[in-house]
Amino acid sequence: MNGSFKVGDRVRFTSEDLHRESPEWYPKVGTVGVVIRASDTDDGLLVRWPNGTTAADGRWWCWPDDVEPVED
């Protein structure tokens, strides 16, 4: 399952490589988003990134290894 992340968690993107390879899907390192879906079948997380940091509506799948929790 998705490790320790759940819907509503704030996460910070951490993968410079993914952003460099696909900036339309992955925001700059340090961008904070909100988990809006955690897959039941694999470890994927659907994250809503702030408007303008990725393409389209800013909702993209990533892996838990590519984000870290944001403590309030």
PDB file of N, CA and C in Angstrom:
ATOM      1  N   MET A   1       0.841  -1.184   0.000  1.00  0.00           N
ATOM      2  CA  MET A   1       0.000   0.000   0.000  1.00  0.00           C
ATOM      3  C   MET A   1       0.885   1.246   0.000  1.00  0.00           C
ATOM      4  N   ASN A   2       0.339   2.396   0.346  1.00  0.00           N
ATOM      5  CA  ASN A   2       1.009   3.671   0.125  1.00  0.00           C
ATOM      6  C   ASN A   2       1.878   4.140   1.290  1.00  0.00           C
ATOM      7  N   GLY A   3       2.355   3.222   2.087  1.00  0.00           N
ATOM      8  CA  GLY A   3       3.230   3.615   3.187  1.00  0.00           C
ATOM      9  C   GLY A   3       2.475   4.398   4.234  1.00  0.00           C
ATOM     10  N   SER A   4       3.065   5.474   4.695  1.00  0.00           N
ATOM     11  CA  SER A   4       2.448   6.236   5.772  1.00  0.00           C
ATOM     12  C   SER A   4       1.630   7.426   5.280  1.00  0.00           C
ATOM     13  N   PHE A   5       1.469   7.593   3.978  1.00  0.00           N
ATOM     14  CA  PHE A   5       0.713   8.734   3.453  1.00  0.00           C
ATOM     15  C   PHE A   5      -0.763   8.397   3.317  1.00  0.00           C
ATOM     16  N   LYS A   6      -1.593   9.406   3.591  1.00  0.00           N
ATOM     17  CA  LYS A   6      -3.034   9.223   3.441  1.00  0.00           C
ATOM     18  C   LYS A   6      -3.642  10.483   2.826  1.00  0.00           C
ATOM     19  N   VAL A   7      -4.868  10.373   2.377  1.00  0.00           N
ATOM     20  CA  VAL A   7      -5.567  11.506   1.776  1.00  0.00           C
ATOM     21  C   VAL A   7      -5.576  12.673   2.764  1.00  0.00           C
ATOM     22  N   GLY A   8      -5.244  13.848   2.249  1.00  0.00           N
ATOM     23  CA  GLY A   8      -5.212  15.059   3.055  1.00  0.00           C
ATOM     24  C   GLY A   8      -3.829  15.432   3.548  1.00  0.00           C
ATOM     25  N   ASP A   9      -2.873  14.498   3.473  1.00  0.00           N
ATOM     26  CA  ASP A   9      -1.512  14.802   3.906  1.00  0.00           C
ATOM     27  C   ASP A   9      -0.864  15.821   2.982  1.00  0.00           C
ATOM     28  N   ARG A  10      -0.100  16.733   3.558  1.00  0.00           N
ATOM     29  CA  ARG A  10       0.707  17.664   2.773  1.00  0.00           C
ATOM     30  C   ARG A  10       2.063  17.018   2.549  1.00  0.00           C
ATOM     31  N   VAL A  11       2.530  17.087   1.295  1.00  0.00           N
ATOM     32  CA  VAL A  11       3.809  16.477   0.934  1.00  0.00           C
ATOM     33  C   VAL A  11       4.656  17.467   0.140  1.00  0.00           C
ATOM     34  N   ARG A  12       5.966  17.308   0.253  1.00  0.00           N
ATOM     35  CA  ARG A  12       6.930  18.148  -0.469  1.00  0.00           C
ATOM     36  C   ARG A  12       7.621  17.286  -1.517  1.00  0.00           C
ATOM     37  N   PHE A  13       7.674  17.773  -2.764  1.00  0.00           N
ATOM     38  CA  PHE A  13       8.318  17.018  -3.838  1.00  0.00           C
ATOM     39  C   PHE A  13       9.827  17.061  -3.662  1.00  0.00           C
ATOM     40  N   THR A  14      10.511  15.904  -3.896  1.00  0.00           N
ATOM     41  CA  THR A  14      11.941  15.802  -3.604  1.00  0.00           C
ATOM     42  C   THR A  14      12.801  15.296  -4.763  1.00  0.00           C
ATOM     43  N   SER A  15      12.216  14.959  -5.914  1.00  0.00           N
ATOM     44  CA  SER A  15      12.996  14.329  -6.992  1.00  0.00           C
ATOM     45  C   SER A  15      13.390  15.314  -8.094  1.00  0.00           C
ATOM     46  N   GLU A  16      14.621  15.781  -8.029  1.00  0.00           N
ATOM     47  CA  GLU A  16      15.142  16.674  -9.068  1.00  0.00           C
ATOM     48  C   GLU A  16      15.158  15.974 -10.425  1.00  0.00           C
ATOM     49  N   ASP A  17      15.506  14.683 -10.444  1.00  0.00           N
ATOM     50  CA  ASP A  17      15.570  13.934 -11.702  1.00  0.00           C
ATOM     51  C   ASP A  17      14.216  13.886 -12.396  1.00  0.00           C
ATOM     52  N   LEU A  18      13.154  13.563 -11.669  1.00  0.00           N
ATOM     53  CA  LEU A  18      11.828  13.506 -12.286  1.00  0.00           C
ATOM     54  C   LEU A  18      11.389  14.866 -12.807  1.00  0.00           C
ATOM     55  N   HIS A  19      11.644  15.918 -12.035  1.00  0.00           N
ATOM     56  CA  HIS A  19      11.270  17.255 -12.503  1.00  0.00           C
ATOM     57  C   HIS A  19      12.025  17.612 -13.778  1.00  0.00           C
ATOM     58  N   ARG A  20      13.311  17.315 -13.817  1.00  0.00           N
ATOM     59  CA  ARG A  20      14.116  17.634 -14.995  1.00  0.00           C
ATOM     60  C   ARG A  20      13.628  16.849 -16.219  1.00  0.00           C
ATOM     61  N   GLU A  21      13.265  15.576 -16.037  1.00  0.00           N
ATOM     62  CA  GLU A  21      12.822  14.728 -17.148  1.00  0.00           C
ATOM     63  C   GLU A  21      11.401  15.060 -17.617  1.00  0.00           C
ATOM     64  N   SER A  22      10.509  15.418 -16.682  1.00  0.00           N
ATOM     65  CA  SER A  22       9.096  15.647 -17.022  1.00  0.00           C
ATOM     66  C   SER A  22       8.509  16.778 -16.180  1.00  0.00           C
ATOM     67  N   PRO A  23       8.923  18.010 -16.436  1.00  0.00           N
ATOM     68  CA  PRO A  23       8.437  19.119 -15.616  1.00  0.00           C
ATOM     69  C   PRO A  23       6.940  19.394 -15.772  1.00  0.00           C
ATOM     70  N   GLU A  24       6.342  18.874 -16.824  1.00  0.00           N
ATOM     71  CA  GLU A  24       4.899  19.063 -16.976  1.00  0.00           C
ATOM     72  C   GLU A  24       4.110  18.232 -15.961  1.00  0.00           C
ATOM     73  N   TRP A  25       4.701  17.153 -15.461  1.00  0.00           N
ATOM     74  CA  TRP A  25       4.032  16.273 -14.494  1.00  0.00           C
ATOM     75  C   TRP A  25       4.570  16.409 -13.088  1.00  0.00           C
ATOM     76  N   TYR A  26       5.831  16.771 -12.957  1.00  0.00           N
ATOM     77  CA  TYR A  26       6.473  16.829 -11.647  1.00  0.00           C
ATOM     78  C   TYR A  26       6.960  18.251 -11.373  1.00  0.00           C
ATOM     79  N   PRO A  27       6.564  18.834 -10.243  1.00  0.00           N
ATOM     80  CA  PRO A  27       6.943  20.220  -9.943  1.00  0.00           C
ATOM     81  C   PRO A  27       8.401  20.328  -9.506  1.00  0.00           C
ATOM     82  N   LYS A  28       8.848  21.546  -9.296  1.00  0.00           N
ATOM     83  CA  LYS A  28      10.200  21.781  -8.784  1.00  0.00           C
ATOM     84  C   LYS A  28      10.334  21.196  -7.386  1.00  0.00           C
ATOM     85  N   VAL A  29      11.551  20.761  -7.073  1.00  0.00           N
ATOM     86  CA  VAL A  29      11.833  20.265  -5.736  1.00  0.00           C
ATOM     87  C   VAL A  29      11.463  21.335  -4.710  1.00  0.00           C
ATOM     88  N   GLY A  30      10.805  20.915  -3.649  1.00  0.00           N
ATOM     89  CA  GLY A  30      10.383  21.832  -2.600  1.00  0.00           C
ATOM     90  C   GLY A  30       8.925  22.239  -2.696  1.00  0.00           C
ATOM     91  N   THR A  31       8.284  21.971  -3.847  1.00  0.00           N
ATOM     92  CA  THR A  31       6.875  22.321  -4.015  1.00  0.00           C
ATOM     93  C   THR A  31       6.026  21.466  -3.084  1.00  0.00           C
ATOM     94  N   VAL A  32       5.074  22.089  -2.424  1.00  0.00           N
ATOM     95  CA  VAL A  32       4.199  21.388  -1.483  1.00  0.00           C
ATOM     96  C   VAL A  32       2.834  21.168  -2.129  1.00  0.00           C
ATOM     97  N   GLY A  33       2.334  19.934  -2.042  1.00  0.00           N
ATOM     98  CA  GLY A  33       1.027  19.578  -2.549  1.00  0.00           C
ATOM     99  C   GLY A  33       0.259  18.786  -1.511  1.00  0.00           C
ATOM    100  N   VAL A  34      -0.956  18.366  -1.900  1.00  0.00           N
ATOM    101  CA  VAL A  34      -1.831  17.619  -1.000  1.00  0.00           C
ATOM    102  C   VAL A  34      -2.199  16.292  -1.645  1.00  0.00           C
ATOM    103  N   VAL A  35      -2.069  15.208  -0.883  1.00  0.00           N
ATOM    104  CA  VAL A  35      -2.467  13.885  -1.359  1.00  0.00           C
ATOM    105  C   VAL A  35      -3.989  13.869  -1.477  1.00  0.00           C
ATOM    106  N   ILE A  36      -4.492  13.562  -2.681  1.00  0.00           N
ATOM    107  CA  ILE A  36      -5.940  13.503  -2.873  1.00  0.00           C
ATOM    108  C   ILE A  36      -6.431  12.080  -3.125  1.00  0.00           C
ATOM    109  N   ARG A  37      -5.495  11.155  -3.331  1.00  0.00           N
ATOM    110  CA  ARG A  37      -5.857   9.747  -3.466  1.00  0.00           C
ATOM    111  C   ARG A  37      -4.617   8.896  -3.215  1.00  0.00           C
ATOM    112  N   ALA A  38      -4.798   7.831  -2.478  1.00  0.00           N
ATOM    113  CA  ALA A  38      -3.726   6.877  -2.231  1.00  0.00           C
ATOM    114  C   ALA A  38      -4.196   5.544  -2.791  1.00  0.00           C
ATOM    115  N   SER A  39      -3.455   5.000  -3.735  1.00  0.00           N
ATOM    116  CA  SER A  39      -3.862   3.786  -4.431  1.00  0.00           C
ATOM    117  C   SER A  39      -3.991   2.602  -3.480  1.00  0.00           C
ATOM    118  N   ASP A  40      -5.026   1.796  -3.708  1.00  0.00           N
ATOM    119  CA  ASP A  40      -5.221   0.565  -2.943  1.00  0.00           C
ATOM    120  C   ASP A  40      -4.452  -0.601  -3.545  1.00  0.00           C
ATOM    121  N   THR A  41      -3.988  -0.458  -4.792  1.00  0.00           N
ATOM    122  CA  THR A  41      -3.364  -1.585  -5.482  1.00  0.00           C
ATOM    123  C   THR A  41      -1.855  -1.466  -5.623  1.00  0.00           C
ATOM    124  N   ASP A  42      -1.313  -0.282  -5.463  1.00  0.00           N
ATOM    125  CA  ASP A  42       0.140  -0.097  -5.505  1.00  0.00           C
ATOM    126  C   ASP A  42       0.482   1.064  -4.573  1.00  0.00           C
ATOM    127  N   ASP A  43       1.671   1.544  -4.637  1.00  0.00           N
ATOM    128  CA  ASP A  43       2.093   2.610  -3.728  1.00  0.00           C
ATOM    129  C   ASP A  43       1.845   4.013  -4.253  1.00  0.00           C
ATOM    130  N   GLY A  44       1.145   4.147  -5.374  1.00  0.00           N
ATOM    131  CA  GLY A  44       0.971   5.457  -5.987  1.00  0.00           C
ATOM    132  C   GLY A  44       0.177   6.435  -5.148  1.00  0.00           C
ATOM    133  N   LEU A  45       0.551   7.704  -5.282  1.00  0.00           N
ATOM    134  CA  LEU A  45      -0.143   8.805  -4.621  1.00  0.00           C
ATOM    135  C   LEU A  45      -0.576   9.805  -5.684  1.00  0.00           C
ATOM    136  N   LEU A  46      -1.828  10.170  -5.679  1.00  0.00           N
ATOM    137  CA  LEU A  46      -2.299  11.244  -6.547  1.00  0.00           C
ATOM    138  C   LEU A  46      -2.212  12.527  -5.727  1.00  0.00           C
ATOM    139  N   VAL A  47      -1.407  13.469  -6.222  1.00  0.00           N
ATOM    140  CA  VAL A  47      -1.150  14.709  -5.486  1.00  0.00           C
ATOM    141  C   VAL A  47      -1.659  15.890  -6.290  1.00  0.00           C
ATOM    142  N   ARG A  48      -2.323  16.816  -5.606  1.00  0.00           N
ATOM    143  CA  ARG A  48      -2.736  18.085  -6.229  1.00  0.00           C
ATOM    144  C   ARG A  48      -1.651  19.103  -5.904  1.00  0.00           C
ATOM    145  N   TRP A  49      -0.949  19.518  -6.952  1.00  0.00           N
ATOM    146  CA  TRP A  49       0.106  20.530  -6.818  1.00  0.00           C
ATOM    147  C   TRP A  49      -0.498  21.902  -7.057  1.00  0.00           C
ATOM    148  N   PRO A  50       0.095  22.967  -6.558  1.00  0.00           N
ATOM    149  CA  PRO A  50      -0.446  24.309  -6.755  1.00  0.00           C
ATOM    150  C   PRO A  50      -0.567  24.656  -8.252  1.00  0.00           C
ATOM    151  N   ASN A  51      -1.570  25.451  -8.570  1.00  0.00           N
ATOM    152  CA  ASN A  51      -1.771  25.910  -9.950  1.00  0.00           C
ATOM    153  C   ASN A  51      -0.494  26.518 -10.501  1.00  0.00           C
ATOM    154  N   GLY A  52      -0.165  26.128 -11.738  1.00  0.00           N
ATOM    155  CA  GLY A  52       0.977  26.694 -12.423  1.00  0.00           C
ATOM    156  C   GLY A  52       2.291  25.983 -12.177  1.00  0.00           C
ATOM    157  N   THR A  53       2.333  25.027 -11.242  1.00  0.00           N
ATOM    158  CA  THR A  53       3.584  24.320 -10.977  1.00  0.00           C
ATOM    159  C   THR A  53       3.742  23.075 -11.841  1.00  0.00           C
ATOM    160  N   THR A  54       2.640  22.604 -12.436  1.00  0.00           N
ATOM    161  CA  THR A  54       2.655  21.495 -13.391  1.00  0.00           C
ATOM    162  C   THR A  54       1.635  21.815 -14.474  1.00  0.00           C
ATOM    163  N   ALA A  55       1.511  20.922 -15.441  1.00  0.00           N
ATOM    164  CA  ALA A  55       0.559  21.129 -16.534  1.00  0.00           C
ATOM    165  C   ALA A  55      -0.869  20.778 -16.092  1.00  0.00           C
ATOM    166  N   ALA A  56      -1.809  21.185 -16.924  1.00  0.00           N
ATOM    167  CA  ALA A  56      -3.234  20.868 -16.763  1.00  0.00           C
ATOM    168  C   ALA A  56      -3.732  21.319 -15.394  1.00  0.00           C
ATOM    169  N   ASP A  57      -4.455  20.430 -14.690  1.00  0.00           N
ATOM    170  CA  ASP A  57      -5.064  20.826 -13.420  1.00  0.00           C
ATOM    171  C   ASP A  57      -4.165  20.587 -12.214  1.00  0.00           C
ATOM    172  N   GLY A  58      -2.923  20.144 -12.440  1.00  0.00           N
ATOM    173  CA  GLY A  58      -1.969  19.975 -11.351  1.00  0.00           C
ATOM    174  C   GLY A  58      -2.147  18.718 -10.533  1.00  0.00           C
ATOM    175  N   ARG A  59      -2.960  17.780 -11.010  1.00  0.00           N
ATOM    176  CA  ARG A  59      -3.181  16.526 -10.295  1.00  0.00           C
ATOM    177  C   ARG A  59      -2.421  15.424 -11.017  1.00  0.00           C
ATOM    178  N   TRP A  60      -1.376  14.903 -10.349  1.00  0.00           N
ATOM    179  CA  TRP A  60      -0.525  13.901 -10.981  1.00  0.00           C
ATOM    180  C   TRP A  60      -0.120  12.829  -9.981  1.00  0.00           C
ATOM    181  N   TRP A  61       0.075  11.599 -10.499  1.00  0.00           N
ATOM    182  CA  TRP A  61       0.528  10.482  -9.674  1.00  0.00           C
ATOM    183  C   TRP A  61       2.027  10.566  -9.448  1.00  0.00           C
ATOM    184  N   CYS A  62       2.466  10.146  -8.283  1.00  0.00           N
ATOM    185  CA  CYS A  62       3.886  10.000  -7.991  1.00  0.00           C
ATOM    186  C   CYS A  62       4.048   8.868  -6.988  1.00  0.00           C
ATOM    187  N   TRP A  63       5.285   8.571  -6.654  1.00  0.00           N
ATOM    188  CA  TRP A  63       5.604   7.510  -5.703  1.00  0.00           C
ATOM    189  C   TRP A  63       5.959   8.116  -4.353  1.00  0.00           C
ATOM    190  N   PRO A  64       5.698   7.392  -3.269  1.00  0.00           N
ATOM    191  CA  PRO A  64       6.055   7.895  -1.945  1.00  0.00           C
ATOM    192  C   PRO A  64       7.536   8.239  -1.797  1.00  0.00           C
ATOM    193  N   ASP A  65       8.401   7.553  -2.540  1.00  0.00           N
ATOM    194  CA  ASP A  65       9.835   7.850  -2.469  1.00  0.00           C
ATOM    195  C   ASP A  65      10.184   9.227  -3.051  1.00  0.00           C
ATOM    196  N   ASP A  66       9.257   9.838  -3.796  1.00  0.00           N
ATOM    197  CA  ASP A  66       9.520  11.121  -4.443  1.00  0.00           C
ATOM    198  C   ASP A  66       8.967  12.313  -3.676  1.00  0.00           C
ATOM    199  N   VAL A  67       8.422  12.039  -2.504  1.00  0.00           N
ATOM    200  CA  VAL A  67       7.885  13.116  -1.651  1.00  0.00           C
ATOM    201  C   VAL A  67       8.281  12.848  -0.205  1.00  0.00           C
ATOM    202  N   GLU A  68       8.158  13.892   0.592  1.00  0.00           N
ATOM    203  CA  GLU A  68       8.353  13.750   2.033  1.00  0.00           C
ATOM    204  C   GLU A  68       7.210  14.451   2.739  1.00  0.00           C
ATOM    205  N   PRO A  69       6.876  14.027   3.939  1.00  0.00           N
ATOM    206  CA  PRO A  69       5.773  14.686   4.661  1.00  0.00           C
ATOM    207  C   PRO A  69       6.144  16.110   5.041  1.00  0.00           C
ATOM    208  N   VAL A  70       5.131  16.953   5.068  1.00  0.00           N
ATOM    209  CA  VAL A  70       5.294  18.328   5.533  1.00  0.00           C
ATOM    210  C   VAL A  70       4.619  18.415   6.899  1.00  0.00           C
ATOM    211  N   GLU A  71       5.405  18.760   7.876  1.00  0.00           N
ATOM    212  CA  GLU A  71       4.872  18.899   9.233  1.00  0.00           C
ATOM    213  C   GLU A  71       4.274  20.292   9.382  1.00  0.00           C
ATOM    214  N   ASP A  72       3.094  20.354   9.956  1.00  0.00           N
ATOM    215  CA  ASP A  72       2.446  21.656  10.171  1.00  0.00           C
ATOM    216  C   ASP A  72       3.046  22.387  11.337  1.00  0.00           C
TER     217      ASP A  72
END
